């Protein structure tokens, strides 16, 4: 990597407050040529999405895959070695055999599955790590049935740390027009005159409960940033393509267009519950949000986390330390006696008056081609989900 390239990146990073590890112009051309003769490492889908988010500044202040000092600090304390809040280790794992072929100080070409070049890693260190310690600290369980833990246990025994540069974006997805860099979403919010923006993370279709808390939040801020995750998820999660169709339909019919903004978040789900809630908040700050919605069991899976653990974890950081304000919401539902959406904070009635459908029941109805109750989800969303399951 040329000294000029490094200087250009530092300047780009400090001018916007966002890390920029994407080479352009002559620097990119030179790096592409150099990469042809480098050792090459093919990334999995999770590492591909991490590389892209490192490149565009989504993971600011990270400039690459973390080294051992930052790794240990994140796992143990939810902070980088310099004390900055950061709750999930962004790592690049390889096998012992792969690691043995590499040396600190060398550059490694990074490719997506199929071999297409994406970027370069400047290898600073190779280090071994304790998978069980990471599982216990990050996921709060060592159970291999947990999808995040299962992936951790299956990956290589050695982690590679070092700065990256991104030379190409990953191959296009069906929602490229919704894939914006943090600098672009910040500019879009500023163009709309939004000084306060609330972010909403989702890997699911938006039902009436989600709509209710989004609109409650929208009452106190200038704009809503709907930022669905479209990276790797569990095989039984509803596909990103179907979900995106439901978001488009919902926004078109039920949200004020001048106060809502839809863009995708290309990261993979870790299913790390409380730790992932912190991570999602920090990343949405990079995208330009001032507030972030945290509902029940944020980023959870199964029964590994308490209903509101993802809210309680924010107490472990001082006021203003995260640089974004969390908005906490209780479990919401339609109450037949209130004849309205409500939560346990606002509704005095018993559970028999609350319309709450389990995920199993929702899937059962949809697979049978039956629309979900309108008190649970909008009819347009029901129709899209039924069609989506029929296509699968």
Coordinates of C-alpha atoms in Angstrom, one line a residue:
X1 CA 0.0 0.0 0.0
X2 CA 1.5 3.3 -1.0
X3 CA 2.1 6.1 1.6
X4 CA 0.0 8.4 -0.5
X5 CA -2.9 5.9 -0.3
X6 CA -2.6 5.7 3.5
X7 CA -2.6 9.5 3.8
X8 CA -5.7 9.8 1.5
X9 CA -7.6 7.4 3.7
X10 CA -6.7 9.1 6.9
X11 CA -7.8 12.5 5.5
X12 CA -11.1 11.0 4.3
X13 CA -11.7 9.4 7.6
X14 CA -11.1 12.5 9.7
X15 CA -12.9 14.9 7.5
X16 CA -16.3 13.2 7.9
X17 CA -15.9 11.4 11.2
X18 CA -16.3 8.1 9.3
X19 CA -13.6 5.6 8.5
X20 CA -13.1 5.3 4.7
X21 CA -11.2 2.2 3.6
X22 CA -12.4 2.2 0.0
X23 CA -9.7 3.0 -2.7
X24 CA -10.8 4.9 -5.8
X25 CA -9.1 6.2 -8.9
X26 CA -5.4 5.7 -9.5
X27 CA -4.9 4.2 -6.0
X28 CA -7.5 1.6 -6.7
X29 CA -6.0 0.8 -10.1
X30 CA -2.6 0.3 -8.6
X31 CA -3.9 -1.9 -5.8
X32 CA -5.9 -4.0 -8.2
X33 CA -2.8 -4.7 -10.2
X34 CA -0.8 -5.5 -7.1
X35 CA -3.4 -7.8 -5.8
X36 CA -3.1 -10.2 -8.8
X37 CA 0.2 -11.5 -7.4
X38 CA -0.8 -11.7 -3.8
X39 CA -1.8 -14.8 -1.8
X40 CA -5.6 -15.0 -2.0
X41 CA -8.1 -15.8 0.7
X42 CA -11.8 -16.6 -0.2
X43 CA -14.2 -15.2 2.4
X44 CA -17.5 -16.6 3.5
X45 CA -20.7 -14.6 3.3
X46 CA -20.3 -13.1 6.8
X47 CA -16.8 -12.0 6.2
X48 CA -17.8 -10.5 2.9
X49 CA -20.4 -8.3 4.5
X50 CA -18.0 -7.4 7.3
X51 CA -15.4 -6.4 4.7
X52 CA -17.9 -4.1 2.9
X53 CA -19.0 -2.4 6.1
X54 CA -15.4 -1.9 7.2
X55 CA -14.7 -0.4 3.8
X56 CA -17.6 2.1 3.7
X57 CA -17.3 3.2 7.4
X58 CA -20.3 1.3 8.7
X59 CA -18.1 -0.1 11.4
X60 CA -16.3 3.1 12.3
X61 CA -14.0 3.3 14.3
X62 CA -12.7 -0.1 13.0
X63 CA -10.3 0.0 10.1
X64 CA -10.0 -3.7 9.6
X65 CA -10.4 -7.1 11.3
X66 CA -9.5 -6.7 14.9
X67 CA -6.1 -7.8 16.4
X68 CA -5.6 -9.7 19.6
X69 CA -5.5 -6.7 22.0
X70 CA -8.8 -5.3 20.7
X71 CA -10.3 -8.8 20.5
X72 CA -9.7 -9.5 24.1
X73 CA -10.9 -6.1 25.2
X74 CA -14.1 -6.5 23.2
X75 CA -14.8 -10.0 24.4
X76 CA -14.2 -9.1 28.1
X77 CA -15.3 -5.5 28.3
X78 CA -17.3 -4.5 25.2
X79 CA -14.7 -1.9 24.4
X80 CA -11.7 -1.5 22.1
X81 CA -8.3 -1.4 23.7
X82 CA -8.5 2.5 23.7
X83 CA -11.7 2.4 25.7
X84 CA -14.2 3.1 22.9
X85 CA -17.4 1.2 23.2
X86 CA -17.6 -1.8 20.8
X87 CA -19.5 -4.9 21.7
X88 CA -18.9 -7.6 19.0
X89 CA -15.5 -8.8 17.7
X90 CA -15.2 -8.4 13.9
X91 CA -12.8 -11.1 13.1
X92 CA -11.4 -13.1 10.1
X93 CA -10.9 -16.8 11.0
X94 CA -8.8 -19.2 9.0
X95 CA -7.6 -22.8 9.5
X96 CA -4.3 -23.7 11.0
X97 CA -3.1 -24.8 7.5
X98 CA -4.1 -21.5 6.0
X99 CA -2.5 -19.5 8.8
X100 CA 0.8 -21.4 8.4
X101 CA 1.2 -20.1 4.8
X102 CA 0.9 -16.5 5.9
X103 CA 3.3 -14.1 7.5
X104 CA 2.9 -10.8 9.4
X105 CA 3.5 -7.8 7.3
X106 CA 2.3 -9.3 4.0
X107 CA -0.7 -8.3 2.0
X108 CA -3.4 -10.8 1.3
X109 CA -6.0 -10.5 -1.5
X110 CA -9.6 -11.0 -0.2
X111 CA -12.1 -12.5 -2.5
X112 CA -15.8 -13.4 -2.3
X113 CA -17.0 -17.0 -3.0
X114 CA -16.2 -17.7 -6.6
X115 CA -12.9 -15.8 -6.5
X116 CA -13.9 -12.2 -7.4
X117 CA -11.5 -9.8 -5.7
X118 CA -12.9 -7.5 -3.1
X119 CA -10.0 -6.0 -1.2
X120 CA -6.7 -6.4 0.5
X121 CA -5.8 -7.2 4.1
X122 CA -2.5 -5.9 5.5
X123 CA -1.8 -8.7 7.9
X124 CA -0.6 -7.4 11.3
X125 CA -0.9 -10.6 13.3
X126 CA -2.1 -14.1 13.5
X127 CA -3.5 -15.3 16.9
X128 CA -5.3 -18.2 18.5
X129 CA -8.4 -17.6 20.6
X130 CA -10.7 -19.3 23.0
X131 CA -14.0 -20.1 21.3
X132 CA -15.7 -21.1 24.5
X133 CA -14.7 -17.8 26.2
X134 CA -16.1 -15.8 23.2
X135 CA -19.3 -17.9 23.2
X136 CA -19.9 -17.4 26.9
X137 CA -19.0 -13.6 26.9
X138 CA -20.6 -12.6 23.6
X139 CA -23.5 -15.0 23.2
X140 CA -24.0 -15.7 26.9
X141 CA -24.1 -19.5 26.2
X142 CA -21.8 -22.2 25.0
X143 CA -24.7 -24.2 23.5
X144 CA -23.8 -25.3 20.0
X145 CA -27.6 -25.2 19.1
X146 CA -27.4 -21.4 19.2
X147 CA -26.8 -20.3 15.6
X148 CA -24.1 -17.7 16.4
X149 CA -22.3 -20.2 18.7
X150 CA -22.5 -22.9 16.1
X151 CA -20.9 -20.6 13.5
X152 CA -18.2 -19.6 15.9
X153 CA -17.4 -23.3 16.7
X154 CA -17.3 -24.2 13.0
X155 CA -14.9 -21.5 12.0
X156 CA -11.1 -21.7 11.9
X157 CA -8.8 -21.8 14.9
X158 CA -6.7 -18.8 14.0
X159 CA -7.8 -15.1 13.6
X160 CA -6.1 -12.7 11.2
X161 CA -5.9 -9.1 12.3
X162 CA -5.0 -6.0 10.2
X163 CA -6.3 -3.1 8.3
X164 CA -8.2 -3.6 5.1
X165 CA -8.8 -1.7 1.9
X166 CA -11.8 -2.3 -0.2
X167 CA -11.3 -2.3 -4.0
X168 CA -14.7 -3.7 -5.2
X169 CA -18.1 -4.0 -3.6
X170 CA -19.5 -7.5 -3.3
X171 CA -21.5 -8.8 -6.2
X172 CA -24.9 -7.0 -6.7
X173 CA -28.0 -8.1 -4.7
X174 CA -31.6 -7.6 -5.6
X175 CA -31.8 -4.5 -3.5
X176 CA -28.7 -2.5 -4.7
X177 CA -30.8 0.7 -5.0
X178 CA -31.4 0.5 -1.2
X179 CA -27.7 -0.1 -0.3
X180 CA -26.3 3.3 0.7
X181 CA -23.0 4.1 2.5
X182 CA -23.2 5.9 5.9
X183 CA -21.9 9.1 4.3
X184 CA -24.8 8.9 1.8
X185 CA -27.5 8.3 4.4
X186 CA -26.1 11.2 6.5
X187 CA -26.3 13.4 3.4
X188 CA -29.9 12.3 2.7
X189 CA -31.0 13.1 6.2
X190 CA -29.3 16.5 6.1
X191 CA -30.9 17.2 2.7
X192 CA -34.3 16.5 4.3
X193 CA -33.5 18.9 7.2
X194 CA -33.6 16.1 9.8
X195 CA -31.7 16.9 12.9
X196 CA -33.0 13.9 14.9
X197 CA -33.3 10.5 13.3
X198 CA -34.5 7.2 14.9
X199 CA -33.1 4.0 13.5
X200 CA -35.0 0.7 13.4
X201 CA -33.3 -2.6 13.0
X202 CA -35.2 -5.6 11.7
X203 CA -34.7 -9.1 10.2
X204 CA -38.4 -9.7 10.2
X205 CA -41.5 -8.4 8.4
X206 CA -43.0 -5.3 10.1
X207 CA -46.2 -6.1 11.9
X208 CA -48.6 -3.7 13.7
X209 CA -46.5 -3.9 16.9
X210 CA -43.4 -2.7 15.1
X211 CA -45.4 0.0 13.3
X212 CA -46.8 1.2 16.6
X213 CA -43.4 1.6 18.3
X214 CA -41.9 3.2 15.1
X215 CA -44.6 5.8 15.0
X216 CA -44.4 6.4 18.7
X217 CA -40.7 7.2 18.2
X218 CA -41.5 9.3 15.1
X219 CA -43.6 11.6 17.3
X220 CA -40.5 12.8 19.0
X221 CA -37.9 12.9 16.1
X222 CA -37.7 14.4 12.6
X223 CA -37.3 11.1 10.7
X224 CA -37.5 7.4 10.8
X225 CA -34.6 5.3 9.3
X226 CA -35.9 1.8 8.5
X227 CA -32.7 -0.2 8.1
X228 CA -33.5 -3.9 7.6
X229 CA -30.7 -6.4 7.8
X230 CA -30.2 -8.3 4.5
X231 CA -27.0 -10.2 5.2
X232 CA -26.9 -13.9 6.3
X233 CA -29.7 -15.0 8.6
X234 CA -31.0 -18.4 9.8
X235 CA -32.4 -20.6 7.1
X236 CA -35.9 -20.4 8.6
X237 CA -36.0 -16.6 8.7
X238 CA -38.2 -15.0 6.0
X239 CA -36.0 -14.1 3.0
X240 CA -34.7 -10.6 2.5
X241 CA -36.4 -10.4 -0.9
X242 CA -39.9 -11.1 0.5
X243 CA -39.2 -8.8 3.5
X244 CA -38.2 -5.9 1.2
X245 CA -41.4 -6.2 -0.8
X246 CA -43.4 -6.0 2.5
X247 CA -41.4 -2.9 3.6
X248 CA -42.1 -1.1 0.4
X249 CA -45.8 -1.9 0.5
X250 CA -46.1 -0.8 4.1
X251 CA -44.2 2.5 3.6
X252 CA -46.2 3.3 0.5
X253 CA -49.6 3.0 2.3
X254 CA -49.1 3.8 5.9
X255 CA -46.1 6.1 6.5
X256 CA -45.5 9.7 5.6
X257 CA -42.9 9.6 2.8
X258 CA -41.3 12.9 3.8
X259 CA -40.5 11.5 7.3
X260 CA -39.3 8.0 6.4
X261 CA -36.2 6.6 4.7
X262 CA -35.6 3.0 3.7
X263 CA -32.1 1.6 3.2
X264 CA -30.6 -1.9 3.7
X265 CA -28.0 -3.0 6.3
X266 CA -25.8 -5.6 4.6
X267 CA -24.5 -7.2 7.8
X268 CA -25.0 -10.8 8.9
X269 CA -27.1 -11.6 12.0
X270 CA -25.1 -12.8 14.9
X271 CA -28.1 -13.5 17.2
X272 CA -26.1 -12.2 20.1
X273 CA -29.0 -10.5 21.8
X274 CA -27.9 -7.8 24.2
X275 CA -24.4 -7.4 22.8
X276 CA -25.9 -7.2 19.3
X277 CA -28.3 -4.5 20.4
X278 CA -25.3 -2.3 21.4
X279 CA -23.6 -3.1 18.1
X280 CA -26.7 -2.2 16.1
X281 CA -27.0 1.1 17.9
X282 CA -23.4 2.0 17.3
X283 CA -23.6 1.2 13.6
X284 CA -26.8 3.2 13.2
X285 CA -25.0 6.1 14.8
X286 CA -22.5 5.8 11.9
X287 CA -25.4 5.9 9.5
X288 CA -26.5 9.2 11.0
X289 CA -29.1 8.3 13.6
X290 CA -29.4 10.2 16.8
X291 CA -31.8 7.6 18.4
X292 CA -32.3 3.9 18.2
X293 CA -35.3 1.7 19.0
X294 CA -34.7 -1.3 21.2
X295 CA -37.8 -3.5 21.7
X296 CA -38.3 -6.8 23.4
X297 CA -35.7 -9.6 22.8
X298 CA -33.7 -7.5 20.3
X299 CA -31.5 -9.7 18.1
X300 CA -32.5 -12.7 20.2
X301 CA -33.1 -16.3 19.3
X302 CA -34.9 -19.1 21.1
X303 CA -34.9 -18.6 24.9
X304 CA -31.2 -17.7 25.4
X305 CA -31.9 -14.1 26.6
X306 CA -34.4 -12.5 28.9
X307 CA -37.1 -10.4 27.3
X308 CA -35.5 -7.1 28.2
X309 CA -31.8 -8.0 28.5
X310 CA -31.1 -6.1 25.3
X311 CA -32.4 -3.0 27.1
X312 CA -30.7 -3.6 30.4
X313 CA -27.2 -3.8 28.8
X314 CA -27.3 -0.1 27.9
X315 CA -27.0 0.6 31.6
X316 CA -23.4 -0.6 31.4
X317 CA -22.4 2.5 29.5
X318 CA -22.3 6.0 30.8
X319 CA -24.8 8.8 29.7
X320 CA -23.9 9.9 26.2
X321 CA -21.0 7.4 25.9
X322 CA -22.5 5.5 23.0
X323 CA -23.3 8.7 21.1
X324 CA -26.8 7.6 20.3
X325 CA -30.0 7.6 22.5
X326 CA -31.7 4.3 22.9
X327 CA -35.5 4.3 23.0
X328 CA -36.9 1.4 25.0
X329 CA -40.3 -0.1 24.2
X330 CA -42.3 -2.8 26.1
X331 CA -44.0 -5.7 24.3
X332 CA -46.9 -4.3 22.3
X333 CA -50.1 -5.9 21.0
X334 CA -53.6 -5.2 19.9
X335 CA -56.0 -5.1 22.9
X336 CA -59.6 -5.9 21.9
X337 CA -61.0 -3.9 24.9
X338 CA -58.9 -0.9 24.3
X339 CA -59.6 -1.4 20.5
X340 CA -56.1 -0.1 19.9
X341 CA -52.4 -1.0 19.9
X342 CA -51.0 -0.9 23.4
X343 CA -48.3 -2.2 25.7
X344 CA -48.3 -3.5 29.3
X345 CA -47.4 0.1 30.3
X346 CA -50.5 1.5 28.8
X347 CA -53.1 -1.3 28.8
X348 CA -54.9 -2.3 32.1
X349 CA -56.6 -5.4 30.6
X350 CA -55.8 -9.1 31.0
X351 CA -54.0 -11.4 28.5
X352 CA -57.2 -12.8 27.2
X353 CA -57.9 -9.4 25.7
X354 CA -54.6 -9.2 23.9
X355 CA -54.0 -10.5 20.4
X356 CA -50.6 -12.1 20.5
X357 CA -49.7 -14.7 17.8
X358 CA -46.7 -17.0 18.2
X359 CA -44.2 -17.3 15.3
X360 CA -45.4 -20.9 14.9
X361 CA -49.0 -19.8 14.6
X362 CA -48.1 -17.1 12.1
X363 CA -46.3 -19.5 9.9
X364 CA -49.1 -22.0 10.1
X365 CA -51.7 -19.5 9.0
X366 CA -49.5 -18.2 6.1
X367 CA -48.7 -21.6 4.8
X368 CA -52.4 -22.4 4.7
X369 CA -52.9 -19.2 2.6
X370 CA -54.8 -17.5 5.4
X371 CA -54.4 -13.8 5.9
X372 CA -53.2 -12.8 9.4
X373 CA -55.7 -10.7 11.5
X374 CA -55.6 -7.0 10.4
X375 CA -55.0 -6.2 14.1
X376 CA -51.7 -8.1 13.8
X377 CA -50.4 -7.1 10.4
X378 CA -51.5 -5.0 7.5
X379 CA -53.4 -6.9 4.7
X380 CA -50.8 -5.9 2.1
X381 CA -48.1 -7.5 4.3
X382 CA -50.1 -10.7 4.7
X383 CA -50.6 -11.0 1.0
X384 CA -46.9 -10.6 0.3
X385 CA -45.9 -13.1 3.0
X386 CA -48.4 -15.7 1.7
X387 CA -47.1 -15.3 -1.9
X388 CA -43.5 -15.4 -0.6
X389 CA -44.0 -18.7 1.2
X390 CA -45.7 -20.1 -1.9
X391 CA -42.6 -19.2 -3.9
X392 CA -40.2 -20.8 -1.5

